[in-house]
Coordinates of C-alpha atoms in Angstrom, one line a residue:
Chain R
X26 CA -50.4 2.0 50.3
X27 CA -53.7 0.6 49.6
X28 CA -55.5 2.5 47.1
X29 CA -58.9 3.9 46.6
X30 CA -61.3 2.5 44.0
X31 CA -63.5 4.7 41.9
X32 CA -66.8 3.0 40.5
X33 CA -69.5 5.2 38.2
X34 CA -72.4 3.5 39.1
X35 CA -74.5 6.1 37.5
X36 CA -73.7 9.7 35.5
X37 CA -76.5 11.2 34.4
X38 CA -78.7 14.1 35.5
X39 CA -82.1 13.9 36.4
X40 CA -83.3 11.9 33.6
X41 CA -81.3 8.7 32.6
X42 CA -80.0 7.9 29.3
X43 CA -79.4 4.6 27.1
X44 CA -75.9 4.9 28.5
X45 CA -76.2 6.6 31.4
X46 CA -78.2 5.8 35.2
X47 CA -79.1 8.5 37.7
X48 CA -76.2 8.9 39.8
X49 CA -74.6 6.6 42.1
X50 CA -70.8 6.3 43.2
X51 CA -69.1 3.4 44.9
X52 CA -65.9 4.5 46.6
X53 CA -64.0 1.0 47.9
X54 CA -60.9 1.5 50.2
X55 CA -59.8 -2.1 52.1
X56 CA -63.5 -3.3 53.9
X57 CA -65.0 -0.1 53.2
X58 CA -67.3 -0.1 50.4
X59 CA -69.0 3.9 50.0
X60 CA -72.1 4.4 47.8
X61 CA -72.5 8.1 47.1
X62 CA -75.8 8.3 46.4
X63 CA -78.2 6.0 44.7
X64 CA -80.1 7.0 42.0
X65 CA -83.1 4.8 40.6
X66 CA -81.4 1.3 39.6
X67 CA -78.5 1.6 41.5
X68 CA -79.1 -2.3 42.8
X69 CA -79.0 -3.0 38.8
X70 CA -75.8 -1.3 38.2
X71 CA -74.0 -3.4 41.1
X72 CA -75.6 -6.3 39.1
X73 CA -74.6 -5.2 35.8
X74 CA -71.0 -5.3 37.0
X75 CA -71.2 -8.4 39.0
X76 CA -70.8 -6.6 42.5
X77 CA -72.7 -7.5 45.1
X78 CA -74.2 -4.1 47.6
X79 CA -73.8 -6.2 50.4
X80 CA -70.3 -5.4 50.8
X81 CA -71.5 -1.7 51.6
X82 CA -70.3 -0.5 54.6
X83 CA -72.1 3.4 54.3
X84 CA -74.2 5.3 52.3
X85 CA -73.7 8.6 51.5
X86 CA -76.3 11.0 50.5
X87 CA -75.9 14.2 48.8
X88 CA -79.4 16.1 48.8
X89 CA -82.5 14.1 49.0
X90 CA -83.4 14.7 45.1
X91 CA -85.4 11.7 43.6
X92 CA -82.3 11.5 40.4
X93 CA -79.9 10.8 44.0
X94 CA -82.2 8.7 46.5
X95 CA -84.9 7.2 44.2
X96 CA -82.7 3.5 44.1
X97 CA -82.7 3.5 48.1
X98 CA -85.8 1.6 48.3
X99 CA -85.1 -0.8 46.3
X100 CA -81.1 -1.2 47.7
X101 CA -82.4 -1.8 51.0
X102 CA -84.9 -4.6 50.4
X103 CA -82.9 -6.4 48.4
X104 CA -79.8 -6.1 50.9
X105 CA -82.8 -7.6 53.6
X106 CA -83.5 -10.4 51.3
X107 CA -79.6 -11.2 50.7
X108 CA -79.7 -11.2 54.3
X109 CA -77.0 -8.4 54.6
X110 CA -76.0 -8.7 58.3
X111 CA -74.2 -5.5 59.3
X112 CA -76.2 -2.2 60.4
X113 CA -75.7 -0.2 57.3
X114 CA -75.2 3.5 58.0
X115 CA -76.7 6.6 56.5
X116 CA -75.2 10.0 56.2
X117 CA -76.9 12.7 54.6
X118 CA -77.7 16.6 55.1
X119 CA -81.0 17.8 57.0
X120 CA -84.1 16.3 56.5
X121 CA -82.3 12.5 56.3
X122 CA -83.5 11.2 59.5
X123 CA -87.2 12.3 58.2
X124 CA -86.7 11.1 54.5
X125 CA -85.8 7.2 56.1
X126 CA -88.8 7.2 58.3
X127 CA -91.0 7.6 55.2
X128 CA -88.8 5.0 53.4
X129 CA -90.1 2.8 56.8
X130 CA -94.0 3.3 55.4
X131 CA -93.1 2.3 52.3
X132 CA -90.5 -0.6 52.2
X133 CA -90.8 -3.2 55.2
X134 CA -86.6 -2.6 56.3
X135 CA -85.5 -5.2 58.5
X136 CA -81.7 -4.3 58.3
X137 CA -80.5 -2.6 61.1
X138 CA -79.7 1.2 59.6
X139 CA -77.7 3.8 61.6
X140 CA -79.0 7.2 60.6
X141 CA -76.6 10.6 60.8
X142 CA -77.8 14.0 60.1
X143 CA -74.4 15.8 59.3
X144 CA -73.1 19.0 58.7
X145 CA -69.6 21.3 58.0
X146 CA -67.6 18.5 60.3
X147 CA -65.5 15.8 59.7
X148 CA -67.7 12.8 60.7
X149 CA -65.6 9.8 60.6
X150 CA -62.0 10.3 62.0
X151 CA -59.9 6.8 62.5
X152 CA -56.4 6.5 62.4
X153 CA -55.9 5.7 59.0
X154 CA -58.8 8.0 57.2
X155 CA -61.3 10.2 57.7
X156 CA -64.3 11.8 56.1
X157 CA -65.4 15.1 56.2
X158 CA -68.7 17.3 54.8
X159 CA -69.6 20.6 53.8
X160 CA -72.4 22.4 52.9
X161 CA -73.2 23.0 49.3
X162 CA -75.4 25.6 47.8
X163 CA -79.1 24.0 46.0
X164 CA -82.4 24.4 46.3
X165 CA -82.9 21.6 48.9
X166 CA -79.7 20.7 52.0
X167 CA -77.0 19.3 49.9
X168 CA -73.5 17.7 51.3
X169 CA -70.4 17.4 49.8
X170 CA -68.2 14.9 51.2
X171 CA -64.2 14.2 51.0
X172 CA -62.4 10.6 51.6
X173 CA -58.8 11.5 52.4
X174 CA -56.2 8.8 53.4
X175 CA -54.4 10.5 56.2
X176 CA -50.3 10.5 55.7
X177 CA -48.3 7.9 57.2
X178 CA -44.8 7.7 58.5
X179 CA -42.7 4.6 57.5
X180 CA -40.1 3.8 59.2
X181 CA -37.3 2.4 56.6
X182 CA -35.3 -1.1 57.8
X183 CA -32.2 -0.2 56.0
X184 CA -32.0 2.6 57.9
X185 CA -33.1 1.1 61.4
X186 CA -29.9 -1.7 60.9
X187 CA -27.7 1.2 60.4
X188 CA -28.7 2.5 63.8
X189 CA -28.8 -1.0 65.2
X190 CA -32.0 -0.5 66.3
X191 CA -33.9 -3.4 68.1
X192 CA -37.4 -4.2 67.5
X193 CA -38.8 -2.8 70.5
X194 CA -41.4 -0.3 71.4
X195 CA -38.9 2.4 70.6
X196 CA -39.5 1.9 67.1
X197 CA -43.3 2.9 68.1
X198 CA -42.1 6.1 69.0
X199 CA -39.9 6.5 65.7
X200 CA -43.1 5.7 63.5
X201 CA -45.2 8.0 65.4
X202 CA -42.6 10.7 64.5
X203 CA -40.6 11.0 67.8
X204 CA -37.2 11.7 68.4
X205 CA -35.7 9.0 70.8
X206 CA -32.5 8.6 73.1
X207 CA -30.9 5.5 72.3
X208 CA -27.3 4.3 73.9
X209 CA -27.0 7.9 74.6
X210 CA -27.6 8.7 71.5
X211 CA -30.3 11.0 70.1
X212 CA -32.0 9.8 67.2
X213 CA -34.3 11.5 65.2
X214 CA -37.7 10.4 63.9
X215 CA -37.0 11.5 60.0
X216 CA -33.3 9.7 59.9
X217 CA -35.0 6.3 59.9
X218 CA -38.3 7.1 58.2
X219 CA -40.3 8.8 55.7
X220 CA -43.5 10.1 55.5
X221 CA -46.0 8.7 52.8
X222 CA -48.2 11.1 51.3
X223 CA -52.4 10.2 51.9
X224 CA -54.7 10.3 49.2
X225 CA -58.2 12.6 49.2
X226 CA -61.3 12.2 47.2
X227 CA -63.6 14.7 47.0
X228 CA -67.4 14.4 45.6
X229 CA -69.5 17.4 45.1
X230 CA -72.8 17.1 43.7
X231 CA -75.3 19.1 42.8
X232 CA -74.7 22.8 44.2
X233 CA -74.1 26.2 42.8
X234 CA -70.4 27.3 42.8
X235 CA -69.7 28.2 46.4
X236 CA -66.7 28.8 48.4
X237 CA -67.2 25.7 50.6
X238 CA -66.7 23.7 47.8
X239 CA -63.4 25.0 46.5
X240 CA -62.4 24.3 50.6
X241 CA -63.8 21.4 50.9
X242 CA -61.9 19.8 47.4
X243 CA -58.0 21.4 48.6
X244 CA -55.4 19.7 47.4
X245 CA -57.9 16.5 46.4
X246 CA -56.2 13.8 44.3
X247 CA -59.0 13.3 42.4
X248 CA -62.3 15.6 42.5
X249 CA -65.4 14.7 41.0
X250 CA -68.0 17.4 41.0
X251 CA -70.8 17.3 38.9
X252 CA -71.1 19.7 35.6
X253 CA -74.9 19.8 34.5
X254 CA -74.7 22.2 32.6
X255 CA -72.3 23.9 29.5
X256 CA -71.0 27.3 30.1
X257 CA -73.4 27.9 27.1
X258 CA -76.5 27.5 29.5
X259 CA -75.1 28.9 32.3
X260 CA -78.6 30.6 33.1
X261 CA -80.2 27.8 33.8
X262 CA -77.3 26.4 35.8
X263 CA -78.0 29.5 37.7
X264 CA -81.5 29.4 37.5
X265 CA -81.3 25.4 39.1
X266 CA -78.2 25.8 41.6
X267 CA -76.5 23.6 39.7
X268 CA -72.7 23.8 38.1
X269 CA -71.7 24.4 34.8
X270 CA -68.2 23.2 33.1
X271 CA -66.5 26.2 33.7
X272 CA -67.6 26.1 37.3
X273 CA -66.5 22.7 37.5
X274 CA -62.9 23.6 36.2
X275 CA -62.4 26.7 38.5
X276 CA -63.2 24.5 42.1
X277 CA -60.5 22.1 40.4
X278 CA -58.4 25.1 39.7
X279 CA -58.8 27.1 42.9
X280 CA -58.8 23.9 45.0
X281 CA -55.5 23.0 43.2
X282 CA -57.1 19.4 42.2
X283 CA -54.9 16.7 40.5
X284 CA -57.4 15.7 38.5
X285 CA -61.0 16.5 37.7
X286 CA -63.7 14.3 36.6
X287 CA -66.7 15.4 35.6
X288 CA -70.3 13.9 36.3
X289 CA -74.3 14.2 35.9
X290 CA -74.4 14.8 32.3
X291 CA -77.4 16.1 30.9
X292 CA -79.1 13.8 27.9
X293 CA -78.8 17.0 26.3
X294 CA -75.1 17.2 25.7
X295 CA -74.8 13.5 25.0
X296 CA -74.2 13.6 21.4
X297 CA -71.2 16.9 22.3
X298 CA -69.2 16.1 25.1
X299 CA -66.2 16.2 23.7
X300 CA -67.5 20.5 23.9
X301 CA -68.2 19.8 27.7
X302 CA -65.0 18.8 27.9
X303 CA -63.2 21.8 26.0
X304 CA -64.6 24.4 28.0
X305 CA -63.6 22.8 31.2
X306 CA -60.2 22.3 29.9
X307 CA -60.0 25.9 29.0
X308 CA -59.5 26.6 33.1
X309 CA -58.3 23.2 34.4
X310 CA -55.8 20.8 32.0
X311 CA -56.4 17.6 33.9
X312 CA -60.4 16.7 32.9
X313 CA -62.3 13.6 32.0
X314 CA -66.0 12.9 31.7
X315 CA -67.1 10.3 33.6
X316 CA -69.0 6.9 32.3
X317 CA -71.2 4.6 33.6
X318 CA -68.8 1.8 35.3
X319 CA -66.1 3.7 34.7
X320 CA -63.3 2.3 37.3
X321 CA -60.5 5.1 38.5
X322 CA -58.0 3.6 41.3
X323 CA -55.9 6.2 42.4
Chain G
X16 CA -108.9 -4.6 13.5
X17 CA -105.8 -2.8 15.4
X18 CA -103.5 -4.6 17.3
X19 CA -102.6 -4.9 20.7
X20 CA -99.3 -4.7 21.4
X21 CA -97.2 -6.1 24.2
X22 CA -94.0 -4.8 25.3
X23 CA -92.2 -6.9 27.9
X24 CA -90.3 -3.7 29.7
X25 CA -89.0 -5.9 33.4
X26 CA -89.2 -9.3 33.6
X27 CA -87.1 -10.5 36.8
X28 CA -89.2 -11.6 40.2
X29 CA -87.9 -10.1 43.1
X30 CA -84.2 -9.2 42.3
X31 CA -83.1 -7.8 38.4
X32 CA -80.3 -8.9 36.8
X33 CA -78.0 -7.9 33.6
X34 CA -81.0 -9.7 31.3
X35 CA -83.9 -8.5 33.5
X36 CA -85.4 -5.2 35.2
X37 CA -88.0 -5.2 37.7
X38 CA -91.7 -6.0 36.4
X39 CA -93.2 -3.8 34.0
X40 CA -95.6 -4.8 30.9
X41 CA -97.0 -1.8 28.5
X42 CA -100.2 -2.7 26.7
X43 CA -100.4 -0.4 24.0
X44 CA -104.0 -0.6 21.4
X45 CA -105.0 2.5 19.6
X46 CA -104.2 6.0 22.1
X47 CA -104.1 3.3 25.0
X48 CA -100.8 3.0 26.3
X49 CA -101.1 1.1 29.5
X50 CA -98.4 0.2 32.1
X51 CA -99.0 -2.8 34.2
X52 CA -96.5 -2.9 37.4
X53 CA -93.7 -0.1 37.3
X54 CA -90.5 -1.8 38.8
X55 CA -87.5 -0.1 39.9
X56 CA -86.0 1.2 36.6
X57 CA -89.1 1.1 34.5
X58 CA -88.7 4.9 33.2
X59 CA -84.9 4.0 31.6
X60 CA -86.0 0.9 30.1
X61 CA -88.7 3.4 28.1
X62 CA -85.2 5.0 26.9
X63 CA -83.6 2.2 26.1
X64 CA -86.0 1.2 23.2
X65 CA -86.7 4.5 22.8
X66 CA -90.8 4.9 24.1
X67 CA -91.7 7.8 25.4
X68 CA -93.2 7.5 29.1
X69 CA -95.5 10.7 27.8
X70 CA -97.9 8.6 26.3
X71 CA -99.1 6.3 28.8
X72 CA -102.8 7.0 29.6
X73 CA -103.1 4.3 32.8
X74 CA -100.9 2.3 35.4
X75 CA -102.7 -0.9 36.2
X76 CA -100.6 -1.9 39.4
X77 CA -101.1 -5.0 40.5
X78 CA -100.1 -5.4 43.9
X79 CA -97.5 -3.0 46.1
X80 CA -94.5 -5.1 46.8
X81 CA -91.5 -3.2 45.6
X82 CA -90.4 -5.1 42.9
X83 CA -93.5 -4.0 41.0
X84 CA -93.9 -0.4 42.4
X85 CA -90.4 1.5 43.2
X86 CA -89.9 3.1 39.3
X87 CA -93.4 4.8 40.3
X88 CA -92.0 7.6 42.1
X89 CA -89.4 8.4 39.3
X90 CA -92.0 7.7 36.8
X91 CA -94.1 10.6 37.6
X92 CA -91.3 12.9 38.3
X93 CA -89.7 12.2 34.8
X94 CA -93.4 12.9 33.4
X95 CA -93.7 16.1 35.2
X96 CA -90.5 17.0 33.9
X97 CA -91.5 16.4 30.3
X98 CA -94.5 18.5 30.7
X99 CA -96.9 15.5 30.6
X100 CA -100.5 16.9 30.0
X101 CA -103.0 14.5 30.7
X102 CA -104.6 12.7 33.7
X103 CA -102.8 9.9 34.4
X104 CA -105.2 7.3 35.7
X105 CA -103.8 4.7 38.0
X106 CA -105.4 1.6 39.1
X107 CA -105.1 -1.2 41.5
X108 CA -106.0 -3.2 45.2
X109 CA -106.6 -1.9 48.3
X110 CA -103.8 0.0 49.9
X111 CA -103.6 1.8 46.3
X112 CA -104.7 5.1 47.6
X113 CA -102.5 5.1 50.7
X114 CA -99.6 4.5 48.9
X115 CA -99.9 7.3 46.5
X116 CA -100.3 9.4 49.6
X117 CA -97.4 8.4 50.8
X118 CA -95.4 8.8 46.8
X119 CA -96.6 12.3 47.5
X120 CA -94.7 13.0 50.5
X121 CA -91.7 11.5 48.7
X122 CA -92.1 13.3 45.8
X123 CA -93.6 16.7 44.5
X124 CA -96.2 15.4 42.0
X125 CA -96.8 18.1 39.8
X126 CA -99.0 16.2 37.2
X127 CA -102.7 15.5 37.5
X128 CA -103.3 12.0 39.0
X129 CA -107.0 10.0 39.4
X130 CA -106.4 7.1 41.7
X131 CA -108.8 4.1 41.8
X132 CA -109.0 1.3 44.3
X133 CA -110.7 -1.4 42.0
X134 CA -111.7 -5.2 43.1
X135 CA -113.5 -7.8 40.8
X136 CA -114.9 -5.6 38.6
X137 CA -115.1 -4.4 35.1
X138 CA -114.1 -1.1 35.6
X139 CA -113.4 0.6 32.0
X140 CA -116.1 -0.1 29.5
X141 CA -116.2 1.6 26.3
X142 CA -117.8 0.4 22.8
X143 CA -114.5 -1.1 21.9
X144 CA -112.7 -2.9 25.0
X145 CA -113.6 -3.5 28.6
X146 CA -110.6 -3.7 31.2
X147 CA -111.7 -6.6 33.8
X148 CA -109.9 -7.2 37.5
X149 CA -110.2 -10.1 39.6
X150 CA -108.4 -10.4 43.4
X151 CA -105.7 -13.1 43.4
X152 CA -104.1 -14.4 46.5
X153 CA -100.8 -13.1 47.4
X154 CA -99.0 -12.1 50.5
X155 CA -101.0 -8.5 49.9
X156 CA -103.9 -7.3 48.3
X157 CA -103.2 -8.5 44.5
X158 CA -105.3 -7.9 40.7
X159 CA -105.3 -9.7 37.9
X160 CA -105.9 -7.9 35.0
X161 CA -108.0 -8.5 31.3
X162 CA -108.1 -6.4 28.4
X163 CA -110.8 -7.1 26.1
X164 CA -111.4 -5.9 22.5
X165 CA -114.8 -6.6 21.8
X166 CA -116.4 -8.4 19.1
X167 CA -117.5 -6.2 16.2
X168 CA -120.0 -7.1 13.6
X169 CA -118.7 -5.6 10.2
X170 CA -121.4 -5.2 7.5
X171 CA -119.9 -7.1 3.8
X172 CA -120.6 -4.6 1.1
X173 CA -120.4 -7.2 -1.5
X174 CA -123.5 -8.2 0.7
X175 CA -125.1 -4.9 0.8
X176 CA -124.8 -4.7 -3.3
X177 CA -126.8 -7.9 -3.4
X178 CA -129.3 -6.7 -1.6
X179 CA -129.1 -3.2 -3.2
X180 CA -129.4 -1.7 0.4
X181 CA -129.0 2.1 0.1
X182 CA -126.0 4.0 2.7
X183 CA -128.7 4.9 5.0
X184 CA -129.8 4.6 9.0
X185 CA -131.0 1.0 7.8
X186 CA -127.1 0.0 7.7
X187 CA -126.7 0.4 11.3
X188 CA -129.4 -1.5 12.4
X189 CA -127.9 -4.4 10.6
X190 CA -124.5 -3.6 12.2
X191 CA -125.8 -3.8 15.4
X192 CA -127.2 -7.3 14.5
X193 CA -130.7 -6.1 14.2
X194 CA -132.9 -7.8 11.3
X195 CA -134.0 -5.6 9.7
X196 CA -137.4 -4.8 6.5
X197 CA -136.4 -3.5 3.6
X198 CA -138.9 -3.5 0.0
X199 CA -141.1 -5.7 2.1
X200 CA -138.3 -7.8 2.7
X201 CA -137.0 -9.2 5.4
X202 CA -133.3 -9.2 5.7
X203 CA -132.0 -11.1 8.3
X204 CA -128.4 -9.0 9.8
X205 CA -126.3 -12.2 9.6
X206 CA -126.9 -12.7 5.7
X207 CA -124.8 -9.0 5.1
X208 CA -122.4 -9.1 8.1
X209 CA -120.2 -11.0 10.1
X210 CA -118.5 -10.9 13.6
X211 CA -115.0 -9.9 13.6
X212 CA -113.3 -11.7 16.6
X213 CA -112.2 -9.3 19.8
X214 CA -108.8 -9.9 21.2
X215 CA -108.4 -10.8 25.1
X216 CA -104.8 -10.6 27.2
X217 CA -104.5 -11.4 30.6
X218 CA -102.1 -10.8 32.8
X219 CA -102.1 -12.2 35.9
X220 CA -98.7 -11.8 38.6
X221 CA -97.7 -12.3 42.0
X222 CA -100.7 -15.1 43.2
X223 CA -101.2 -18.7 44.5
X224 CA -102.9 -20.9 41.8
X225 CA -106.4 -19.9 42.5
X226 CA -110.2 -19.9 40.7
X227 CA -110.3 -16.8 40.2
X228 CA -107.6 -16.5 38.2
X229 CA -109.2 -19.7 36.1
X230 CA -111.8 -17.4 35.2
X231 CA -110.1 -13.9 34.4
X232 CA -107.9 -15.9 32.2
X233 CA -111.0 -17.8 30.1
X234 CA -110.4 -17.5 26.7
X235 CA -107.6 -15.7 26.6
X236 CA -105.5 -14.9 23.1
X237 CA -102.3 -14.3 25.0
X238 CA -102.0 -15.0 29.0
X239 CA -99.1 -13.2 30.8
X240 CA -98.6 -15.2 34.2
X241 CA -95.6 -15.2 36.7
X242 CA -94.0 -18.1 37.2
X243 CA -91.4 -17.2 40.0
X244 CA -90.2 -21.3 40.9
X245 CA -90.0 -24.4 38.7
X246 CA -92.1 -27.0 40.1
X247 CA -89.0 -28.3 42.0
X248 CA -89.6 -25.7 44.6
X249 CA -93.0 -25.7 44.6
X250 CA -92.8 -25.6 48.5
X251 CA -90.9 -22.5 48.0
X252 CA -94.1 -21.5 45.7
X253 CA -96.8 -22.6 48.3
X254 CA -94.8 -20.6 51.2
X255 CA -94.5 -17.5 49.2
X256 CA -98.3 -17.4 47.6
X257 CA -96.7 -17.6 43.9
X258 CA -97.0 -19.7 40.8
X259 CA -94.7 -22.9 39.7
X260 CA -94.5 -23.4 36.4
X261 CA -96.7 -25.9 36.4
X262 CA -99.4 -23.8 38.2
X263 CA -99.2 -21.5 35.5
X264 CA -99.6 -24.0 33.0
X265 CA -103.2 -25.1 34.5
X266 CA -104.2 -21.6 34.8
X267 CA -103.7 -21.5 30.5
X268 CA -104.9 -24.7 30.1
X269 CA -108.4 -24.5 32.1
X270 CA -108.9 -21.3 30.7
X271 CA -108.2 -22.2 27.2
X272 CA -106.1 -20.2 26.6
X273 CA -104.1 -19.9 23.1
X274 CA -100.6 -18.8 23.9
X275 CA -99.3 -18.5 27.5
X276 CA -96.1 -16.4 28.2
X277 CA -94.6 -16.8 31.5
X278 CA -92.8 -14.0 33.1
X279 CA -91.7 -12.7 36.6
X280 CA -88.4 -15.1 36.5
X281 CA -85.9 -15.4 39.2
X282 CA -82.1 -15.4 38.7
X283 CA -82.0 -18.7 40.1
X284 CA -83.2 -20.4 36.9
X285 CA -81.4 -17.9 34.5
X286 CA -79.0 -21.0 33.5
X287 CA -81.7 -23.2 33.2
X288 CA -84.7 -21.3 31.3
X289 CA -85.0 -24.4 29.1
X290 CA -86.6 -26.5 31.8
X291 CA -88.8 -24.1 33.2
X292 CA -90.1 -24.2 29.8
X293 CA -90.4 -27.9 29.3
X294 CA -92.4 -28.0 32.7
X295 CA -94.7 -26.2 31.8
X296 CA -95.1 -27.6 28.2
X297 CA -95.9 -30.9 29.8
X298 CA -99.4 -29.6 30.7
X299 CA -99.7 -26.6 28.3
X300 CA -98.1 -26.6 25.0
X301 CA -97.8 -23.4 23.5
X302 CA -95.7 -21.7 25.9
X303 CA -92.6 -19.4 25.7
X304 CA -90.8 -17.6 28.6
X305 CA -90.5 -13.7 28.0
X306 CA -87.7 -11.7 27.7
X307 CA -86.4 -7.7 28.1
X308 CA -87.8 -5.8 25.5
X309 CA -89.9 -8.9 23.6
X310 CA -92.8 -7.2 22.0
X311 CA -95.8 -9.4 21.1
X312 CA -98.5 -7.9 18.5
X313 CA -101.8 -9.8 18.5

C-alpha cells in the first residue's frame, strides 16, 4: 500500500519561535499533496525544504485565526507567479467563502480556487480514500479533518492457481468481495483474498476537548491534535478553548489512537518539553512532540 | 553623535528562499526604531536575532505589493499580543489608507494605529533628523525614503577657555552659529565651534531608474536600492518598472553617494551574486549586496 506522508511545516502557537513557524501541515498520499493550514511563512517552509506548493492539490483550513491563515496570501501569489495551473481548492469551516473574497481585495489571485464551506460530513469520498470533518469547539468555527485510506481486498495469485481461476471479470467480483459459481463450484470471496487494513489521519487543531473530536480521531493511525497548553495552565486552556496535554492524551486514549503527536507549542514551554511530554504520557504511552519539518510516513 | 543602525531583516524580491525572507529593513537611531517594508515573515525574523517587534515607533511602507506588505497583518497582531503601548505610526503612498482598512477586516487590531498617506514631502521634522519621501515609478503607487540626522554645531570648550566665556545664555547663541559680543568683543561663532556632520540613508525599492530617485538619494552615507535583475535582463527590468544593477549603480553614483548596498535579490542570481556585484562596481565602486540579518552601523 502506498503510504501517507506527514510534513511539520510549522508547530508553534500563535507567536513563532527561532525553531518553530505558525502552523502548517502537508499531508502527501500518491498526487495528493494536503496543506492543513498555513500559518505566516508557510511558502518559506516549502522552500526551506526544497518542496515546491505547486504540487498542492487542497488546502485545508482549520479556523480562520491569523497563526493558521496568515501565509495564505502570500501561498497564493506566488503559486500565480509559478504559474500553478490546476484550480486549487479550499475547504474550511463557516465564514471561508467570506474570508477568500477579502483575500480577492488584497492579493490580485489569478489561480482558479474552488471554495467549500464544510461541516460534520465526509466531503471527499473516492474509492480509494476519503475525508471527513467535524466541528470543533473555539472561539471562532473551527474544523477538524481526518484522511483515512479505505480497506482494500487483495485477491492473492497463489490462491487463484489453486482454484484455476482464469483472468476474467470474475476475478472483479472476487476482489469486490463476492462469492462466485465457478464450474459448478461455489467459491468464496475470502478463500482467494484478503483484506488490507486502510490507514486514518486525523488533525485536530485548536478546540476545547469536545466529544466530536474523540469521534472524529477513532481508531486513527496517527492523531495529531494540537496541545497549547500544560495541564499546569489548564485555566487558560480553558479560558482560550484551546487543549492542554492531558486533553490531548485522553482524545488519543478514548479515540483508541496508535499514536499521538503533539503540536502548536507555546514559546513558553520551549525550554520544558520533555514536561509536555510526561504529562501526556501519563494517559496515553504512544506520544511525540512534533518539529518543524519533521517527516512521519505511516 | 549616535549611530544609525541598519538591520537587513528580508532581503529576497518577489519569492524568499532558505537565505532570504521577504523585504523588511529596520532603521534604528536613538528611541527610533523604524521598519521599512514588512514582508511575509517579518515578525519571526525579529525572533530569530532576538529584536523585539515592541519597539518599533514607525512602518515606512513603501509600496503595497505583497512581497513587502503580507507580515503586516501578523505584525500587529503579535504586537497586540505583547501588550504594545504606543501609537504605531505607519506611512506610505496612496492606497495606504485603504489597505489598512482592509488589514482591519482581516484582523482585530487592538493597538492604536495613525495612518499617513505621504507624497514628496518632508514629513517628520524634529531638531535632530527629518524623514524625506519622494514618488518612484513602479507598477503601483511607490516611496522612496531618506533619513537625515542633521548637522549639529558643537561649541569646543578648549575654545570657550580661551575666550574665558562664562556657562551662560551667551553659549547658545554661539551654538546656534550666532556671532556673538562679549567684553566689547566680538566673537565670531566659528572661532569656538564646529559642525559635526549629520548622517543620511536612503532607501529606495521597487522603481524604474528615475530623477527622482537621483535626488532623494544626493549625498547619501549609505544608499539601500533594489536591484531585482542583472543588467542581462534589463528587458525584464524595463517591463517590470525595477532596477538592474547597473541602474542602481547610477542612482549611487549621480547622487554621490558613499557606500551603496543593493538588496531586493531574486533567486535566480543566488548562484551568481558575485556578478551582480561586479556590474554594478563597473560604474559605482563601493558596493556590497546585503544579506539576512547584516547590520550596518553608520
Amino acid at each position: 500500500m502506498e503510504k501517507i506522508k506527514i510534513t511539520f511545516l510549522g508547530t508553534s502557537d500563535s507567536i513563532p519561535t527561532k525553531l518553530r513557524n505558525h502552523s502548517a501541515i502537508l499531508l502527501s498520499y500518491k498526487n495528493e499533496n494536503i496543506l492543513i493550514d498555513c500559518g505566516e511563512g508557510t511558502q518559506r517552509q516549502f522552500k526551506s525544504i526544497d518542496l515546491s506548493p505547486t504540487k498542492l492539490t487542497r488546502i485545508l483550513i482549520t479556523h480562520w485565526h491569523g497563526d493558521h491563515t496568515f501565509g495564505l496570501p502570500g501561498l497564493l501569489q506566488t503559486l500565480a507567479m509559478q504559474e500553478y495551473n490546476k484550480t486549487l481548492k479550499i475547504y474550511g469551516p463557516k465564514g471561508t467563502k467570506h474570508y477568500i473574497n477579502l483575500l480577492k481585495e488584497f492579493v490580485n489571485i489569478t489561480i482558479p480556487l474552488e471554495v467549500h464551506e464544510i461541516e460534520n460530513k465526509v466531503f471527499i469520498d473516492n474509492p480509494e480514500f476519503y475525508i471527513e470533518t467535524k466541528s470543533m469547539v473555539h472561539s471562532s468555527p473551527s474544523n477538524a479533518y481526518s484522511f483515512v485510506i479505505k480497506d482494500k481486498r487483495r485477491l492473492e495469485k497463489s490462491k487463484l492457481k489453486k482454484f484455476k481461476l482464469p483472468n476474467s471479470p470474475i476475478l472483479k467480483s472476487l476482489q469486490e468481495g463476492k462469492d462466485i459459481i465457478y464450474n459448478n463450484k461455489k467459491i468464496k470471496s475470502s478463500q482467494v483474498s484478503y483484506v488490507e487494513k486502510g490507514k486514518k489521519v486525523t488533525v485536530i487543531l485548536d478546540t476545547k476537548l469536545n466529544q466530536n473530536a474523540i469521534s472524529l480521531a477513532k481508531d486513527s493511525d496517527l492523531l495529531i491534535t494540537e496541545s497549547s497548553f500544560s495541564i499546569e495552565d489548564k485555566d487558560q486552556a480553558e479560558k482560550f478553548k484551546h487543549l492542554t496535554t492531558a486533553d490531548a492524551a485522553t482524545i488519543a486514549k478514548k479515540a483508541k489512537a496508535k499514536h499521538l503527536i503533539l503540536t502548536h507549542i507555546s514559546q513558553r514551554y520551549e525550554h520544558n518539553l520533555s514536561q509536555m511530554e510526561k504529562e501526556a504520557k501519563k494517559i496515553f504511552k504512544s506520544v511525540s512532540l512534533a518539529k518543524d519539518f519533521q517527516t512521519i510516513t505511516i
